[in-house]
mmCIF file of C-alpha atoms in Angstrom:
data_model
loop_
_atom_site.group_PDB
_atom_site.id
_atom_site.type_symbol
_atom_site.label_atom_id
_atom_site.label_comp_id
_atom_site.label_asym_id
_atom_site.label_seq_id
_atom_site.Cartn_x
_atom_site.Cartn_y
_atom_site.Cartn_z
ATOM 1 C CA MET W 11 0.891 -26.148 17.398
ATOM 2 C CA LEU W 12 2.384 -24.403 20.417
ATOM 3 C CA SER W 13 5.787 -25.127 21.933
ATOM 4 C CA SER W 14 6.049 -25.984 25.613
ATOM 5 C CA HIS W 15 9.629 -24.755 26.162
ATOM 6 C CA ILE W 16 9.494 -21.026 26.821
ATOM 7 C CA ALA W 17 12.264 -18.519 27.536
ATOM 8 C CA GLN W 18 10.650 -15.683 29.510
ATOM 9 C CA SER W 19 11.786 -12.068 29.434
ATOM 10 C CA GLY W 20 10.603 -11.382 32.963
ATOM 11 C CA ASP W 21 9.006 -8.111 31.808
ATOM 12 C CA GLY W 22 5.407 -9.254 31.695
ATOM 13 C CA PRO W 23 3.065 -12.220 31.405
ATOM 14 C CA ILE W 24 3.224 -14.564 28.457
ATOM 15 C CA GLU W 25 0.088 -14.031 26.387
ATOM 16 C CA ARG W 26 -0.814 -15.498 23.000
ATOM 17 C CA TYR W 27 -2.833 -13.413 20.582
ATOM 18 C CA VAL W 28 -4.251 -14.446 17.241
ATOM 19 C CA ARG W 29 -5.899 -12.737 14.334
ATOM 20 C CA TYR W 30 -8.450 -15.050 12.800
ATOM 21 C CA GLU W 31 -11.372 -15.330 10.427
ATOM 22 C CA PHE W 32 -14.637 -16.832 11.651
ATOM 23 C CA GLN W 33 -17.901 -16.827 9.712
ATOM 24 C CA GLY W 34 -16.465 -14.374 7.206
ATOM 25 C CA GLN W 35 -15.328 -11.826 9.792
ATOM 26 C CA ALA W 36 -11.776 -11.026 10.944
ATOM 27 C CA HIS W 37 -11.110 -10.628 14.676
ATOM 28 C CA TYR W 38 -8.298 -10.445 17.219
ATOM 29 C CA GLY W 39 -8.421 -12.811 20.146
ATOM 30 C CA VAL W 40 -6.553 -14.394 23.037
ATOM 31 C CA LEU W 41 -5.606 -18.041 22.618
ATOM 32 C CA THR W 42 -5.851 -20.229 25.718
ATOM 33 C CA GLY W 43 -5.232 -23.896 25.036
ATOM 34 C CA GLN W 44 -7.361 -24.686 21.998
ATOM 35 C CA MET W 45 -9.941 -21.928 22.569
ATOM 36 C CA ILE W 46 -9.959 -18.316 21.384
ATOM 37 C CA THR W 47 -11.669 -15.496 23.266
ATOM 38 C CA ARG W 48 -12.417 -12.548 21.016
ATOM 39 C CA LEU W 49 -11.082 -9.116 21.970
ATOM 40 C CA GLU W 50 -13.800 -6.456 22.122
ATOM 41 C CA LYS W 51 -12.158 -3.868 19.865
ATOM 42 C CA GLY W 52 -8.781 -5.157 18.765
ATOM 43 C CA LEU W 53 -5.128 -5.420 19.681
ATOM 44 C CA PHE W 54 -3.676 -1.951 19.030
ATOM 45 C CA PRO W 55 -4.444 -0.620 21.574
ATOM 46 C CA LEU W 56 -5.176 -3.769 23.539
ATOM 47 C CA SER W 57 -8.886 -3.981 24.341
ATOM 48 C CA GLY W 58 -10.796 -6.088 26.847
ATOM 49 C CA LEU W 59 -12.116 -9.579 26.359
ATOM 50 C CA SER W 60 -15.592 -10.210 25.015
ATOM 51 C CA ASN W 61 -17.839 -13.120 25.991
ATOM 52 C CA ASP W 62 -17.422 -14.747 22.575
ATOM 53 C CA THR W 63 -15.293 -17.880 22.302
ATOM 54 C CA VAL W 64 -14.517 -20.201 19.426
ATOM 55 C CA ALA W 65 -12.416 -23.338 19.009
ATOM 56 C CA LEU W 66 -9.067 -22.908 17.280
ATOM 57 C CA LYS W 67 -9.914 -25.755 14.890
ATOM 58 C CA ASP W 68 -12.929 -23.816 13.597
ATOM 59 C CA VAL W 69 -11.123 -20.674 12.440
ATOM 60 C CA LEU W 70 -8.726 -19.600 9.702
ATOM 61 C CA LEU W 71 -5.598 -18.099 11.213
ATOM 62 C CA LEU W 72 -4.570 -14.843 9.540
ATOM 63 C CA PRO W 73 -1.259 -12.973 9.785
ATOM 64 C CA PRO W 74 -1.240 -11.875 13.441
ATOM 65 C CA SER W 75 -1.256 -8.147 12.669
ATOM 66 C CA GLU W 76 -2.180 -5.818 9.801
ATOM 67 C CA PRO W 77 1.061 -3.897 9.245
ATOM 68 C CA GLU W 78 1.467 -0.662 7.388
ATOM 69 C CA LYS W 79 5.128 -1.560 6.810
ATOM 70 C CA VAL W 80 7.114 -4.800 6.714
ATOM 71 C CA PHE W 81 10.886 -4.530 7.196
ATOM 72 C CA ALA W 82 13.515 -7.265 7.082
ATOM 73 C CA VAL W 83 17.119 -7.596 8.229
ATOM 74 C CA GLY W 84 19.680 -9.330 6.052
ATOM 75 C CA MET W 85 23.030 -10.914 6.949
ATOM 76 C CA ASN W 86 22.089 -11.189 10.623
ATOM 77 C CA PHE W 87 23.605 -14.586 11.471
ATOM 78 C CA ALA W 88 27.250 -15.464 10.864
ATOM 79 C CA SER W 89 26.106 -19.003 10.001
ATOM 80 C CA HIS W 90 24.199 -17.640 7.003
ATOM 81 C CA MET W 91 25.856 -14.393 5.937
ATOM 82 C CA SER W 92 27.598 -12.027 8.297
ATOM 83 C CA SER W 93 27.484 -8.239 8.564
ATOM 84 C CA SER W 94 29.548 -6.000 10.826
ATOM 85 C CA THR W 95 28.292 -5.533 14.377
ATOM 86 C CA ASP W 96 29.508 -1.924 14.261
ATOM 87 C CA ALA W 97 27.584 -1.047 11.089
ATOM 88 C CA PRO W 98 23.885 -0.255 10.713
ATOM 89 C CA PRO W 99 21.733 -3.344 10.194
ATOM 90 C CA PRO W 100 21.369 -4.273 6.487
ATOM 91 C CA LEU W 101 17.698 -3.703 5.692
ATOM 92 C CA PHE W 102 15.185 -4.253 2.942
ATOM 93 C CA LEU W 103 11.410 -4.104 2.571
ATOM 94 C CA LYS W 104 8.773 -6.731 2.086
ATOM 95 C CA LEU W 105 5.181 -5.823 1.246
ATOM 96 C CA PRO W 106 2.134 -6.295 3.460
ATOM 97 C CA SER W 107 0.547 -8.017 0.468
ATOM 98 C CA SER W 108 3.210 -10.753 0.657
ATOM 99 C CA LEU W 109 1.889 -11.930 4.029
ATOM 100 C CA ILE W 110 -0.139 -15.095 4.535
ATOM 101 C CA GLY W 111 -1.145 -16.973 7.680
ATOM 102 C CA HIS W 112 -0.415 -20.370 9.168
ATOM 103 C CA GLY W 113 -1.731 -23.254 7.092
ATOM 104 C CA GLN W 114 -2.223 -21.223 3.930
ATOM 105 C CA ASP W 115 -0.575 -22.414 0.715
ATOM 106 C CA VAL W 116 2.142 -20.409 -1.030
ATOM 107 C CA PHE W 117 1.216 -20.134 -4.712
ATOM 108 C CA VAL W 118 4.542 -19.463 -6.397
ATOM 109 C CA PRO W 119 4.651 -17.453 -9.665
ATOM 110 C CA ASP W 120 4.954 -19.869 -12.583
ATOM 111 C CA ASP W 121 8.296 -18.437 -13.765
ATOM 112 C CA ALA W 122 9.975 -18.846 -10.362
ATOM 113 C CA ARG W 123 12.710 -21.484 -10.500
ATOM 114 C CA ASN W 124 14.797 -21.100 -7.335
ATOM 115 C CA VAL W 125 12.625 -20.335 -4.291
ATOM 116 C CA HIS W 126 14.358 -20.794 -0.908
ATOM 117 C CA PHE W 127 12.959 -20.976 2.629
ATOM 118 C CA GLU W 128 14.269 -18.594 5.314
ATOM 119 C CA GLY W 129 12.933 -19.273 8.806
ATOM 120 C CA GLU W 130 13.000 -16.149 10.967
ATOM 121 C CA LEU W 131 11.972 -14.465 14.196
ATOM 122 C CA VAL W 132 9.565 -11.601 13.483
ATOM 123 C CA VAL W 133 9.194 -8.569 15.765
ATOM 124 C CA VAL W 134 5.794 -6.856 16.063
ATOM 125 C CA ILE W 135 5.685 -3.138 16.907
ATOM 126 C CA GLY W 136 3.168 -2.203 19.610
ATOM 127 C CA LYS W 137 3.053 1.596 19.600
ATOM 128 C CA GLU W 138 4.135 4.480 17.405
ATOM 129 C CA ALA W 139 7.899 4.962 17.485
ATOM 130 C CA LYS W 140 9.992 7.806 16.098
ATOM 131 C CA ASN W 141 13.606 8.681 16.951
ATOM 132 C CA ILE W 142 13.797 6.358 19.938
ATOM 133 C CA SER W 143 16.994 5.219 21.633
ATOM 134 C CA GLU W 144 18.158 1.610 21.672
ATOM 135 C CA GLY W 145 17.643 1.607 25.426
ATOM 136 C CA LYS W 146 13.979 2.559 25.022
ATOM 137 C CA ALA W 147 13.256 0.341 22.002
ATOM 138 C CA LYS W 148 12.012 -2.613 24.045
ATOM 139 C CA GLU W 149 9.067 -0.506 25.205
ATOM 140 C CA TYR W 150 7.857 -0.270 21.604
ATOM 141 C CA ILE W 151 8.008 -3.993 20.807
ATOM 142 C CA PHE W 152 4.645 -5.611 21.505
ATOM 143 C CA GLY W 153 5.761 -9.185 20.923
ATOM 144 C CA ILE W 154 7.042 -11.693 18.414
ATOM 145 C CA THR W 155 5.869 -14.250 15.912
ATOM 146 C CA ALA W 156 7.476 -16.676 13.460
ATOM 147 C CA GLY W 157 8.048 -15.949 9.787
ATOM 148 C CA ASN W 158 9.332 -17.434 6.554
ATOM 149 C CA ASP W 159 11.105 -14.909 4.313
ATOM 150 C CA LEU W 160 10.675 -16.869 1.092
ATOM 151 C CA THR W 161 13.160 -15.730 -1.545
ATOM 152 C CA GLU W 162 13.570 -16.374 -5.264
ATOM 153 C CA ARG W 163 17.385 -16.425 -5.481
ATOM 154 C CA SER W 164 17.735 -15.946 -9.246
ATOM 155 C CA TRP W 165 15.500 -12.863 -9.147
ATOM 156 C CA GLN W 166 17.376 -11.620 -6.102
ATOM 157 C CA GLY W 167 20.638 -11.571 -8.026
ATOM 158 C CA ARG W 168 19.199 -10.242 -11.276
ATOM 159 C CA ASP W 169 16.680 -7.517 -10.390
ATOM 160 C CA LEU W 170 17.532 -3.909 -9.506
ATOM 161 C CA GLN W 171 15.882 -4.386 -6.086
ATOM 162 C CA TRP W 172 14.706 -7.404 -4.086
ATOM 163 C CA MET W 173 11.039 -6.459 -4.489
ATOM 164 C CA ARG W 174 10.030 -9.398 -6.687
ATOM 165 C CA SER W 175 12.327 -11.945 -5.033
ATOM 166 C CA LYS W 176 11.223 -11.131 -1.472
ATOM 167 C CA ALA W 177 7.741 -9.609 -1.696
ATOM 168 C CA SER W 178 5.751 -11.564 -4.259
ATOM 169 C CA ASP W 179 2.302 -12.644 -3.091
ATOM 170 C CA GLY W 180 2.623 -15.344 -0.441
ATOM 171 C CA PHE W 181 6.365 -14.867 0.118
ATOM 172 C CA GLY W 182 5.821 -13.787 3.759
ATOM 173 C CA PRO W 183 4.111 -16.468 5.864
ATOM 174 C CA VAL W 184 3.782 -15.309 9.496
ATOM 175 C CA GLY W 185 2.207 -16.779 12.635
ATOM 176 C CA PRO W 186 0.655 -18.812 14.097
ATOM 177 C CA VAL W 187 0.400 -16.503 17.102
ATOM 178 C CA LEU W 188 1.742 -13.202 18.413
ATOM 179 C CA VAL W 189 3.350 -13.791 21.818
ATOM 180 C CA THR W 190 4.271 -11.338 24.553
ATOM 181 C CA GLY W 191 6.540 -11.891 27.546
ATOM 182 C CA LEU W 192 9.240 -13.945 25.791
ATOM 183 C CA ASP W 193 12.958 -13.217 25.715
ATOM 184 C CA TRP W 194 13.318 -12.769 21.972
ATOM 185 C CA ASN W 195 17.116 -12.599 22.331
ATOM 186 C CA ASN W 196 17.324 -16.200 23.568
ATOM 187 C CA LEU W 197 14.945 -18.517 21.727
ATOM 188 C CA LEU W 198 15.576 -21.583 19.588
ATOM 189 C CA LEU W 199 14.549 -21.203 15.937
ATOM 190 C CA THR W 200 14.031 -24.381 13.930
ATOM 191 C CA THR W 201 13.064 -24.693 10.267
ATOM 192 C CA ARG W 202 11.937 -28.021 8.827
ATOM 193 C CA LEU W 203 11.504 -29.047 5.205
ATOM 194 C CA ASN W 204 9.066 -31.959 4.910
ATOM 195 C CA GLY W 205 9.714 -32.762 8.572
ATOM 196 C CA GLU W 206 13.520 -32.726 8.380
ATOM 197 C CA ILE W 207 15.447 -30.059 10.288
ATOM 198 C CA VAL W 208 17.242 -27.765 7.838
ATOM 199 C CA GLN W 209 17.936 -24.742 10.079
ATOM 200 C CA GLN W 210 18.366 -24.569 13.844
ATOM 201 C CA GLU W 211 19.987 -21.822 15.890
ATOM 202 C CA LYS W 212 19.441 -19.638 18.931
ATOM 203 C CA THR W 213 18.356 -16.048 18.384
ATOM 204 C CA ALA W 214 21.158 -15.160 20.817
ATOM 205 C CA ASN W 215 23.404 -15.376 17.743
ATOM 206 C CA MET W 216 21.668 -12.508 15.937
ATOM 207 C CA ILE W 217 24.281 -9.900 15.024
ATOM 208 C CA HIS W 218 21.846 -6.992 15.169
ATOM 209 C CA LYS W 219 19.386 -7.419 18.056
ATOM 210 C CA PRO W 220 15.752 -6.254 17.848
ATOM 211 C CA ALA W 221 16.347 -3.191 20.063
ATOM 212 C CA LYS W 222 19.114 -1.940 17.774
ATOM 213 C CA VAL W 223 17.046 -2.544 14.649
ATOM 214 C CA VAL W 224 13.910 -0.851 16.028
ATOM 215 C CA SER W 225 15.907 2.184 17.180
ATOM 216 C CA TYR W 226 17.716 2.488 13.850
ATOM 217 C CA LEU W 227 14.528 2.184 11.778
ATOM 218 C CA SER W 228 12.771 4.787 13.925
ATOM 219 C CA ASN W 229 15.328 7.400 12.836
ATOM 220 C CA TYR W 230 13.991 7.226 9.282
ATOM 221 C CA PHE W 231 10.478 5.781 9.485
ATOM 222 C CA THR W 232 7.597 6.313 11.866
ATOM 223 C CA LEU W 233 6.929 2.800 13.114
ATOM 224 C CA LYS W 234 3.253 2.052 13.628
ATOM 225 C CA PRO W 235 1.419 -0.527 15.762
ATOM 226 C CA GLY W 236 1.365 -3.845 13.939
ATOM 227 C CA ASP W 237 4.408 -3.134 11.753
ATOM 228 C CA LEU W 238 6.630 -6.197 11.313
ATOM 229 C CA ILE W 239 10.388 -6.707 11.244
ATOM 230 C CA PHE W 240 11.768 -10.016 9.929
ATOM 231 C CA MET W 241 15.014 -10.497 11.870
ATOM 232 C CA GLY W 242 17.085 -12.587 9.473
ATOM 233 C CA THR W 243 17.705 -16.280 8.884
ATOM 234 C CA PRO W 244 20.434 -18.594 10.198
ATOM 235 C CA GLY W 245 22.354 -21.369 8.484
ATOM 236 C CA ARG W 246 21.939 -22.645 4.963
ATOM 237 C CA THR W 247 18.877 -22.470 2.747
ATOM 238 C CA SER W 248 17.862 -24.540 -0.256
ATOM 239 C CA ALA W 249 15.366 -24.558 -3.083
ATOM 240 C CA VAL W 250 11.860 -25.964 -2.641
ATOM 241 C CA VAL W 251 9.559 -27.692 -5.088
ATOM 242 C CA SER W 252 5.812 -27.911 -5.459
ATOM 243 C CA GLY W 253 4.280 -29.944 -2.643
ATOM 244 C CA ASP W 254 7.039 -29.228 -0.135
ATOM 245 C CA GLU W 255 5.941 -28.327 3.392
ATOM 246 C CA ILE W 256 7.986 -25.753 5.317
ATOM 247 C CA SER W 257 7.581 -25.225 9.048
ATOM 248 C CA VAL W 258 9.234 -22.575 11.190
ATOM 249 C CA GLU W 259 9.172 -23.158 14.940
ATOM 250 C CA ILE W 260 10.215 -20.696 17.640
ATOM 251 C CA GLU W 261 10.224 -21.590 21.320
ATOM 252 C CA GLY W 262 7.022 -20.399 22.937
ATOM 253 C CA VAL W 263 5.540 -19.190 19.662
ATOM 254 C CA GLY W 264 4.821 -22.527 18.057
ATOM 255 C CA LEU W 265 4.894 -23.900 14.555
ATOM 256 C CA LEU W 266 4.190 -21.914 11.384
ATOM 257 C CA ARG W 267 3.444 -24.364 8.585
ATOM 258 C CA ASN W 268 2.823 -23.724 4.877
ATOM 259 C CA LYS W 269 2.910 -25.767 1.683
ATOM 260 C CA ILE W 270 4.494 -24.688 -1.603
ATOM 261 C CA LYS W 271 2.332 -24.865 -4.717
ATOM 262 C CA TRP W 272 3.256 -24.023 -8.293
ATOM 263 C CA PRO W 273 0.391 -23.145 -10.691
#
């Protein structure tokens, strides 16, 4: 599940955190190899380790945080759709209820006809942020995870807002882990459809970097620990059908995998 090639930021140790369900209870934990050690009280703020361990194979991985808000950046790679570097980042909202974890199926609404994958880097906020400078923004980013900003293209072009096309239930897979200590501005992002590479690009090519986006958002919204920011997709996307498997892999984060199911 986890990638071995890691680009470090040099600002702290690389740690892998998971949010998981075990015996009907949700917990945060630290992943080491194939074992999870439960955190005593949670991730925000970071608490100490308990004595409880469980094998990764025995748990259900959940979205790695419980965000109050889920933001997303559009037109952030020239290979997909380009925005001006001098302009504010183009932004939209997803809903926390759209999020699902690694390995969970995406149950598409029965009237959806043109659902596309969008593999993305996802930034996780670590502490409350309001009116912060771009230079200080890095201090407020806890870590990163992988995401799939599933999009129903026909709804996207027809509806007043992108709410239905971007934020339907299951349209926000995220995971498998939340990783600290990586250089999020220089990681390889790879999306596969049924095992075939369909998107692959370095996050170095993002037009609007995470620090800029976090600073800009903080001027208008109070960012809270666990809030997520989908950072945009590279390259071309295409429609999926029932039974398709989409995986999004980011260096050091690992592989987020979900299957598409129509009712």
